[in-house]
């Protein structure tokens, strides 16, 4: 399963599906509603969108997506930046640059809204809703303090309404708002203008009632929230049925007041334009044409259904069987399909499939607050802090042991592809293709004899460079491939630290067996640590580590901080067994298999890890809501092919609180500064240079261990449904099955 930071990308691309509670057999033929039935592989945790704005699973995004709108969004096939609630994109004339104006110390942007857009209860969407959603609501929740309100709401709220960027939002007309920003920033266009817009009338009393208490707000039962998207739960429309029955189904009913019904969209005409038109109401054309080329998609917006219905399945095999039997029309499966599932699809001629590119990341990560996974500023034991040198080397060694190519190509039978960095190759402008994961040059896919031994030897070398020892040290013969398993890895102790000057010989304290150094990032490219006759270069993060090998002094060629490590006690400092939680095989056999393989690989070198196959929602709760874990594996769907501002959410220190998107507790001041600079940079080429450098640092630091991604394999009943297009990055499932566009046969 994929966990998703949910950002609403605009009404025309919102996706929601659910299960009707009234079956067709209860109705006469003339009364039968048009029900679009889909299957999904996990239950919701909530129907409260204030909770899911903070952090949502992809399943919650599918079902709850149409409740809210946004000012702007991305077009479905080409990812053009388009207006949603906004009447147009406020570009500077003849450009695709936002028309930000300087007013004193602030930057401002005026946005005109479409007129006539209504909520599902028939009331109009106005500037009051926008101002409440983006400013007054969080301010009310914070007791009159906008910054406090946003930070208390937490998670993606702090991205979508980033208080370091957004100063305030004012109503300047019934259908016009003015946004004030503290700085010109990439996040304005790619996050803040995508923020959820929800109904003031519905949420204002709830914000007032729960003021300052996020748990109380998120505990509210919310099935009757009015929607401005294509559909809402039955309770909101006073329709028969229920919106969600835990473990069984969810339901959305078509919004009779959906403003965009009947909109005609042309994703690219012969002149390279994006256009949309609601005859007699409005016309929008992309002001700066894209490169001319073939037409990608031309369609009309519905909905053409009465209800979208979601059946919740306990495992993938049951969901696939239901599709083959015709019990569901389409299977929303963002996890890909192995050869066995593909063969089942081929056995039923009425099933059609489409392979689409994905933009996601399946990964493993660690709790850096716990030893030995982290030794940075958030490490709970202050005696185990050394600028995260020990922690980064431990994680790097873990990463080194991973064999992506063998797993994806042989064990997964080529239905997945390896990921090297935290930016997907699908987002090609931002992907640093020169980077390779630690030890990735060794793979059983190409060297069945010695690759594992080479990985073990290198991982042991990395660990010994910061003073790890063993009750029984693992050995590896890189010629024959023989490996003798290790036992009982022992954590090092930090004996002392020294602020060293360039060229200064520093004496090694008694008992030290390894040394680490942290230098300024600007000095990393030239920094070297001399240990005896050996010169050890800095990594991209400005960190150096080496076993001392009997050296009595060490010398840095630049200013920096040195840490000396001694061997830990065989009893007191022996690493306890760590629990590694990953999705069970019924939910995602690939991550389950990767979990089993990883458990085997790390235990082989004496790192005691116990794999614990776990339900998806349990993992999400333990990791993001409770931060009670050692190691975990999940996945992200990374949205459109836009600047990867998610890097700031995943890896900046300010996002390490409960409910935030950096639950691992990664904290690196150098990376924080680079992420801040990246978001402040409007020059995309300069921003890309920063993202390339950030990827390089995160690769050696390994707070995430990217594993793989899979192609999206959309599967549907061709005898039951018709889609206006089926080829797009993220697939049909990336639009939640296209409930606003699909037609039933």
Tab-separated table of N, CA and C in Angstrom, residues 136-260:
chain	number	residue	atom	x	y	z
A	136	UNK	N	-8.403	32.204	8.123
A	136	UNK	CA	-9.201	32.476	9.313
A	136	UNK	C	-9.507	31.208	10.114
A	137	UNK	N	-9.705	30.071	9.424
A	137	UNK	CA	-9.993	28.831	10.134
A	137	UNK	C	-8.834	28.382	11.008
A	138	UNK	N	-7.632	28.212	10.432
A	138	UNK	CA	-6.483	27.869	11.277
A	138	UNK	C	-6.204	28.920	12.355
A	139	UNK	N	-6.431	30.191	12.025
A	139	UNK	CA	-6.230	31.247	13.025
A	139	UNK	C	-7.210	31.074	14.184
A	140	UNK	N	-8.480	30.785	13.864
A	140	UNK	CA	-9.479	30.524	14.895
A	140	UNK	C	-9.072	29.322	15.737
A	141	UNK	N	-8.619	28.262	15.074
A	141	UNK	CA	-8.214	27.049	15.787
A	141	UNK	C	-7.032	27.329	16.712
A	142	UNK	N	-6.179	28.258	16.313
A	142	UNK	CA	-5.018	28.618	17.128
A	142	UNK	C	-5.299	29.692	18.151
A	143	UNK	N	-6.577	29.963	18.429
A	143	UNK	CA	-6.916	30.968	19.433
A	143	UNK	C	-6.536	32.371	19.014
A	144	UNK	N	-6.667	32.654	17.706
A	144	UNK	CA	-6.322	33.973	17.193
A	144	UNK	C	-4.913	34.065	16.650
A	145	UNK	N	-4.189	32.955	16.649
A	145	UNK	CA	-2.800	32.927	16.180
A	145	UNK	C	-2.709	31.961	14.998
A	146	UNK	N	-2.533	32.495	13.784
A	146	UNK	CA	-2.494	31.670	12.573
A	146	UNK	C	-1.349	30.669	12.619
A	147	UNK	N	-0.164	31.123	12.994
A	147	UNK	CA	1.000	30.233	13.017
A	147	UNK	C	0.775	29.092	14.003
A	148	UNK	N	0.264	29.415	15.177
A	148	UNK	CA	-0.011	28.384	16.181
A	148	UNK	C	-1.064	27.408	15.677
A	149	UNK	N	-2.084	27.937	15.006
A	149	UNK	CA	-3.139	27.071	14.492
A	149	UNK	C	-2.624	26.077	13.474
A	150	UNK	N	-1.812	26.549	12.527
A	150	UNK	CA	-1.282	25.664	11.486
A	150	UNK	C	-0.350	24.620	12.088
A	151	UNK	N	0.539	25.043	12.978
A	151	UNK	CA	1.488	24.087	13.558
A	151	UNK	C	0.786	23.082	14.464
A	152	UNK	N	-0.293	23.492	15.123
A	152	UNK	CA	-1.052	22.548	15.947
A	152	UNK	C	-1.785	21.542	15.073
A	153	UNK	N	-2.343	21.992	13.961
A	153	UNK	CA	-3.000	21.073	13.029
A	153	UNK	C	-1.983	20.094	12.457
A	154	UNK	N	-0.755	20.552	12.194
A	154	UNK	CA	0.382	19.687	11.897
A	154	UNK	C	0.355	19.028	10.534
A	155	UNK	N	1.355	18.179	10.302
A	155	UNK	CA	1.438	17.404	9.070
A	155	UNK	C	1.423	18.275	7.831
A	156	UNK	N	0.631	17.879	6.837
A	156	UNK	CA	0.600	18.589	5.561
A	156	UNK	C	-0.014	19.976	5.670
A	157	UNK	N	-0.723	20.268	6.765
A	157	UNK	CA	-1.187	21.643	6.963
A	157	UNK	C	0.006	22.605	6.921
A	158	UNK	N	1.127	22.195	7.499
A	158	UNK	CA	2.289	23.079	7.575
A	158	UNK	C	2.987	23.226	6.232
A	159	UNK	N	2.574	22.430	5.256
A	159	UNK	CA	3.079	22.557	3.891
A	159	UNK	C	2.097	23.370	3.052
A	160	UNK	N	0.831	22.968	3.086
A	160	UNK	CA	-0.187	23.627	2.274
A	160	UNK	C	-0.426	25.068	2.703
A	161	UNK	N	-0.249	25.345	3.988
A	161	UNK	CA	-0.410	26.707	4.511
A	161	UNK	C	0.866	27.111	5.236
A	162	UNK	N	1.990	26.829	4.650
A	162	UNK	CA	3.297	27.028	5.283
A	162	UNK	C	3.387	28.414	5.927
A	163	UNK	N	3.396	28.487	7.264
A	163	UNK	CA	3.403	29.801	7.922
A	163	UNK	C	4.725	30.542	7.782
A	164	UNK	N	5.754	29.864	7.289
A	164	UNK	CA	6.999	30.562	6.978
A	164	UNK	C	6.892	31.336	5.666
A	165	UNK	N	5.853	31.030	4.897
A	165	UNK	CA	5.659	31.669	3.593
A	165	UNK	C	4.383	32.506	3.572
A	166	UNK	N	3.283	31.911	4.020
A	166	UNK	CA	1.982	32.586	3.957
A	166	UNK	C	1.795	33.493	5.168
A	167	UNK	N	1.537	34.768	4.912
A	167	UNK	CA	1.298	35.735	5.982
A	167	UNK	C	-0.183	35.811	6.332
A	168	UNK	N	-1.037	35.978	5.314
A	168	UNK	CA	-2.475	36.060	5.549
A	168	UNK	C	-3.207	36.000	4.216
A	169	UNK	N	-4.524	35.840	4.286
A	169	UNK	CA	-5.388	35.862	3.106
A	169	UNK	C	-6.557	36.778	3.427
A	170	UNK	N	-6.866	37.689	2.520
A	170	UNK	CA	-7.951	38.639	2.738
A	170	UNK	C	-8.989	38.537	1.630
A	171	UNK	N	-10.216	38.819	1.992
A	171	UNK	CA	-11.306	38.918	1.024
A	171	UNK	C	-11.294	40.321	0.444
A	172	UNK	N	-11.204	40.427	-0.874
A	172	UNK	CA	-11.210	41.735	-1.534
A	172	UNK	C	-12.419	41.899	-2.446
A	173	UNK	N	-13.321	40.953	-2.386
A	173	UNK	CA	-14.556	40.977	-3.158
A	173	UNK	C	-15.287	39.685	-2.890
A	174	UNK	N	-16.541	39.603	-3.279
A	174	UNK	CA	-17.297	38.379	-3.007
A	174	UNK	C	-16.661	37.171	-3.672
A	175	UNK	N	-15.959	37.407	-4.795
A	175	UNK	CA	-15.308	36.321	-5.525
A	175	UNK	C	-13.865	36.697	-5.859
A	176	UNK	N	-13.217	37.336	-4.912
A	176	UNK	CA	-11.811	37.698	-5.104
A	176	UNK	C	-11.092	37.658	-3.757
A	177	UNK	N	-9.883	37.093	-3.765
A	177	UNK	CA	-9.067	37.057	-2.555
A	177	UNK	C	-7.684	37.599	-2.867
A	178	UNK	N	-7.031	38.073	-1.825
A	178	UNK	CA	-5.668	38.567	-1.946
A	178	UNK	C	-4.810	37.822	-0.941
A	179	UNK	N	-3.768	37.170	-1.448
A	179	UNK	CA	-2.866	36.404	-0.604
A	179	UNK	C	-1.598	37.204	-0.359
A	180	UNK	N	-1.132	37.190	0.888
A	180	UNK	CA	0.071	37.913	1.286
A	180	UNK	C	1.136	36.891	1.690
A	181	UNK	N	2.338	37.057	1.139
A	181	UNK	CA	3.416	36.105	1.385
A	181	UNK	C	4.630	36.815	1.974
A	182	UNK	N	5.308	36.122	2.869
A	182	UNK	CA	6.505	36.671	3.501
A	182	UNK	C	7.704	36.625	2.567
A	183	UNK	N	7.641	35.752	1.585
A	183	UNK	CA	8.759	35.589	0.658
A	183	UNK	C	8.245	34.996	-0.643
A	184	UNK	N	8.912	35.302	-1.738
A	184	UNK	CA	8.631	34.618	-2.998
A	184	UNK	C	9.227	33.225	-2.884
A	185	UNK	N	8.441	32.198	-3.202
A	185	UNK	CA	8.832	30.851	-2.823
A	185	UNK	C	8.148	29.849	-3.740
A	186	UNK	N	8.872	28.776	-4.104
A	186	UNK	CA	8.278	27.728	-4.938
A	186	UNK	C	7.015	27.150	-4.324
A	187	UNK	N	6.963	27.143	-2.999
A	187	UNK	CA	5.825	26.533	-2.317
A	187	UNK	C	4.524	27.290	-2.586
A	188	UNK	N	4.597	28.554	-2.964
A	188	UNK	CA	3.375	29.303	-3.274
A	188	UNK	C	2.616	28.604	-4.393
A	189	UNK	N	3.309	28.388	-5.512
A	189	UNK	CA	2.646	27.833	-6.688
A	189	UNK	C	2.351	26.353	-6.547
A	190	UNK	N	3.241	25.607	-5.873
A	190	UNK	CA	3.148	24.151	-5.912
A	190	UNK	C	2.585	23.523	-4.647
A	191	UNK	N	2.164	24.335	-3.679
A	191	UNK	CA	1.536	23.783	-2.477
A	191	UNK	C	0.418	24.691	-1.983
A	192	UNK	N	0.742	25.943	-1.664
A	192	UNK	CA	-0.249	26.826	-1.042
A	192	UNK	C	-1.454	27.039	-1.951
A	193	UNK	N	-1.211	27.215	-3.236
A	193	UNK	CA	-2.329	27.426	-4.160
A	193	UNK	C	-3.070	26.127	-4.476
A	194	UNK	N	-2.573	24.997	-3.946
A	194	UNK	CA	-3.282	23.715	-4.034
A	194	UNK	C	-4.010	23.383	-2.727
A	195	UNK	N	-3.984	24.293	-1.750
A	195	UNK	CA	-4.544	23.999	-0.427
A	195	UNK	C	-6.033	23.673	-0.509
A	196	UNK	N	-6.486	22.822	0.411
A	196	UNK	CA	-7.892	22.428	0.471
A	196	UNK	C	-8.782	23.626	0.787
A	197	UNK	N	-9.849	23.769	0.025
A	197	UNK	CA	-10.877	24.764	0.312
A	197	UNK	C	-12.122	24.010	0.764
A	198	UNK	N	-12.556	24.281	1.994
A	198	UNK	CA	-13.717	23.596	2.550
A	198	UNK	C	-14.744	24.634	3.002
A	199	UNK	N	-15.950	24.173	3.318
A	199	UNK	CA	-17.053	25.102	3.564
A	199	UNK	C	-16.952	25.748	4.948
A	200	UNK	N	-16.941	27.071	4.961
A	200	UNK	CA	-16.864	27.810	6.218
A	200	UNK	C	-18.076	27.518	7.100
A	201	UNK	N	-19.259	27.527	6.524
A	201	UNK	CA	-20.489	27.337	7.306
A	201	UNK	C	-20.454	26.023	8.081
A	202	UNK	N	-19.892	24.985	7.475
A	202	UNK	CA	-19.860	23.670	8.113
A	202	UNK	C	-18.767	23.592	9.176
A	203	UNK	N	-17.580	24.126	8.862
A	203	UNK	CA	-16.430	23.887	9.729
A	203	UNK	C	-16.195	24.959	10.789
A	204	UNK	N	-16.713	26.160	10.613
A	204	UNK	CA	-16.429	27.218	11.596
A	204	UNK	C	-16.882	26.836	13.009
A	205	UNK	N	-18.103	26.337	13.201
A	205	UNK	CA	-18.486	25.961	14.573
A	205	UNK	C	-17.654	24.805	15.126
A	206	UNK	N	-17.210	23.911	14.265
A	206	UNK	CA	-16.394	22.780	14.727
A	206	UNK	C	-15.000	23.248	15.134
A	207	UNK	N	-14.427	24.184	14.383
A	207	UNK	CA	-13.133	24.745	14.765
A	207	UNK	C	-13.258	25.499	16.092
A	208	UNK	N	-14.353	26.206	16.241
A	208	UNK	CA	-14.566	26.983	17.461
A	208	UNK	C	-14.740	26.058	18.664
A	209	UNK	N	-15.458	24.964	18.458
A	209	UNK	CA	-15.737	24.007	19.535
A	209	UNK	C	-14.480	23.268	19.992
A	210	UNK	N	-13.580	22.981	19.054
A	210	UNK	CA	-12.403	22.157	19.373
A	210	UNK	C	-11.123	22.978	19.439
A	211	UNK	N	-11.233	24.264	19.522
A	211	UNK	CA	-10.120	25.203	19.438
A	211	UNK	C	-8.869	24.705	20.172
A	212	UNK	N	-7.773	24.562	19.420
A	212	UNK	CA	-6.493	24.202	20.015
A	212	UNK	C	-6.315	22.736	20.344
A	213	UNK	N	-7.340	21.913	20.139
A	213	UNK	CA	-7.274	20.489	20.505
A	213	UNK	C	-7.396	19.648	19.234
A	214	UNK	N	-6.260	19.304	18.648
A	214	UNK	CA	-6.277	18.565	17.385
A	214	UNK	C	-6.943	17.207	17.534
A	215	UNK	N	-6.665	16.517	18.621
A	215	UNK	CA	-7.253	15.192	18.822
A	215	UNK	C	-8.776	15.276	18.855
A	216	UNK	N	-9.300	16.300	19.500
A	216	UNK	CA	-10.752	16.469	19.586
A	216	UNK	C	-11.339	16.790	18.218
A	217	UNK	N	-10.662	17.657	17.459
A	217	UNK	CA	-11.131	17.996	16.112
A	217	UNK	C	-11.145	16.761	15.224
A	218	UNK	N	-10.060	15.995	15.265
A	218	UNK	CA	-9.937	14.845	14.373
A	218	UNK	C	-10.813	13.676	14.800
A	219	UNK	N	-11.304	13.702	16.032
A	219	UNK	CA	-12.173	12.622	16.509
A	219	UNK	C	-13.624	12.817	16.083
A	220	UNK	N	-13.962	13.990	15.554
A	220	UNK	CA	-15.338	14.243	15.135
A	220	UNK	C	-15.741	13.285	14.019
A	221	UNK	N	-16.972	12.801	14.090
A	221	UNK	CA	-17.498	11.949	13.025
A	221	UNK	C	-18.033	12.847	11.922
A	222	UNK	N	-17.487	12.687	10.726
A	222	UNK	CA	-17.806	13.622	9.650
A	222	UNK	C	-18.181	12.842	8.393
A	223	UNK	N	-19.467	12.549	8.243
A	223	UNK	CA	-19.963	11.928	7.015
A	223	UNK	C	-20.867	12.861	6.222
A	224	UNK	N	-21.283	13.960	6.850
A	224	UNK	CA	-22.271	14.837	6.218
A	224	UNK	C	-21.663	16.140	5.716
A	225	UNK	N	-20.347	16.158	5.505
A	225	UNK	CA	-19.687	17.374	5.041
A	225	UNK	C	-20.081	17.692	3.602
A	226	UNK	N	-20.541	18.915	3.328
A	226	UNK	CA	-20.858	19.297	1.947
A	226	UNK	C	-19.606	19.252	1.075
A	227	UNK	N	-19.798	18.911	-0.186
A	227	UNK	CA	-18.679	18.775	-1.121
A	227	UNK	C	-18.824	19.772	-2.253
A	228	UNK	N	-17.682	20.219	-2.776
A	228	UNK	CA	-17.741	21.011	-4.006
A	228	UNK	C	-17.246	20.192	-5.186
A	229	UNK	N	-16.744	18.981	-4.918
A	229	UNK	CA	-16.337	18.073	-5.975
A	229	UNK	C	-17.520	17.306	-6.529
A	230	UNK	N	-17.231	16.261	-7.294
A	230	UNK	CA	-18.290	15.574	-8.044
A	230	UNK	C	-19.263	14.812	-7.154
A	231	UNK	N	-18.854	14.439	-5.920
A	231	UNK	CA	-19.727	13.610	-5.105
A	231	UNK	C	-19.516	13.826	-3.623
A	232	UNK	N	-20.493	13.374	-2.845
A	232	UNK	CA	-20.438	13.465	-1.391
A	232	UNK	C	-21.053	12.204	-0.811
A	233	UNK	N	-20.810	11.971	0.467
A	233	UNK	CA	-21.405	10.806	1.105
A	233	UNK	C	-22.920	10.986	1.220
A	234	UNK	N	-23.669	9.881	1.274
A	234	UNK	CA	-25.136	9.982	1.291
A	234	UNK	C	-25.664	10.894	2.387
A	235	UNK	N	-25.013	10.892	3.555
A	235	UNK	CA	-25.485	11.709	4.667
A	235	UNK	C	-25.486	13.195	4.309
A	236	UNK	N	-24.507	13.624	3.492
A	236	UNK	CA	-24.425	15.038	3.120
A	236	UNK	C	-25.543	15.436	2.172
A	237	UNK	N	-26.032	14.473	1.392
A	237	UNK	CA	-27.078	14.762	0.401
A	237	UNK	C	-28.439	14.239	0.835
A	238	UNK	N	-28.499	13.742	2.087
A	238	UNK	CA	-29.745	13.162	2.605
A	238	UNK	C	-30.286	12.092	1.658
A	239	UNK	N	-29.357	11.292	1.147
A	239	UNK	CA	-29.695	10.198	0.242
A	239	UNK	C	-29.708	8.885	1.015
A	240	UNK	N	-30.350	7.845	0.477
A	240	UNK	CA	-30.368	6.551	1.168
A	240	UNK	C	-28.956	5.987	1.313
A	241	UNK	N	-28.747	5.232	2.380
A	241	UNK	CA	-27.480	4.555	2.570
A	241	UNK	C	-26.566	5.275	3.537
A	242	UNK	N	-25.404	4.666	3.777
A	242	UNK	CA	-24.407	5.245	4.670
A	242	UNK	C	-23.115	5.441	3.895
A	243	UNK	N	-22.325	6.406	4.349
A	243	UNK	CA	-21.101	6.736	3.639
A	243	UNK	C	-19.968	5.766	3.868
A	244	UNK	N	-19.936	5.163	5.058
A	244	UNK	CA	-18.814	4.268	5.358
A	244	UNK	C	-19.244	3.247	6.386
A	245	UNK	N	-19.038	1.992	6.065
A	245	UNK	CA	-19.182	0.912	7.029
A	245	UNK	C	-17.826	0.259	7.173
A	246	UNK	N	-17.244	0.395	8.344
A	246	UNK	CA	-15.865	-0.029	8.565
A	246	UNK	C	-15.647	-1.478	8.130
A	247	UNK	N	-14.597	-1.671	7.334
A	247	UNK	CA	-14.222	-2.999	6.895
A	247	UNK	C	-15.048	-3.554	5.759
A	248	UNK	N	-16.059	-2.806	5.307
A	248	UNK	CA	-16.954	-3.342	4.283
A	248	UNK	C	-17.015	-2.460	3.038
A	249	UNK	N	-17.388	-1.192	3.196
A	249	UNK	CA	-17.564	-0.356	2.016
A	249	UNK	C	-17.550	1.120	2.388
A	250	UNK	N	-17.457	1.939	1.355
A	250	UNK	CA	-17.666	3.383	1.471
A	250	UNK	C	-18.492	3.811	0.270
A	251	UNK	N	-19.172	4.949	0.377
A	251	UNK	CA	-20.108	5.368	-0.671
A	251	UNK	C	-20.020	6.864	-0.922
A	252	UNK	N	-20.026	7.246	-2.182
A	252	UNK	CA	-20.239	8.638	-2.571
A	252	UNK	C	-21.382	8.702	-3.570
A	253	UNK	N	-22.228	9.693	-3.404
A	253	UNK	CA	-23.361	9.922	-4.290
A	253	UNK	C	-23.052	11.143	-5.141
A	254	UNK	N	-23.449	11.108	-6.409
A	254	UNK	CA	-23.169	12.222	-7.310
A	254	UNK	C	-23.757	13.523	-6.772
A	255	UNK	N	-22.956	14.565	-6.830
A	255	UNK	CA	-23.356	15.894	-6.375
A	255	UNK	C	-24.256	16.535	-7.431
A	256	UNK	N	-25.532	16.770	-7.124
A	256	UNK	CA	-26.436	17.340	-8.134
A	256	UNK	C	-26.082	18.774	-8.501
A	257	UNK	N	-25.253	19.419	-7.674
A	257	UNK	CA	-24.872	20.810	-7.923
A	257	UNK	C	-23.441	20.940	-8.432
A	258	UNK	N	-22.876	19.853	-8.942
A	258	UNK	CA	-21.474	19.874	-9.360
A	258	UNK	C	-21.281	20.857	-10.516
A	259	UNK	N	-20.510	21.886	-10.262
A	259	UNK	CA	-20.363	22.988	-11.209
A	259	UNK	C	-19.719	22.552	-12.517
A	260	UNK	N	-18.776	21.614	-12.447
A	260	UNK	CA	-17.993	21.283	-13.637
A	260	UNK	C	-18.643	20.221	-14.524
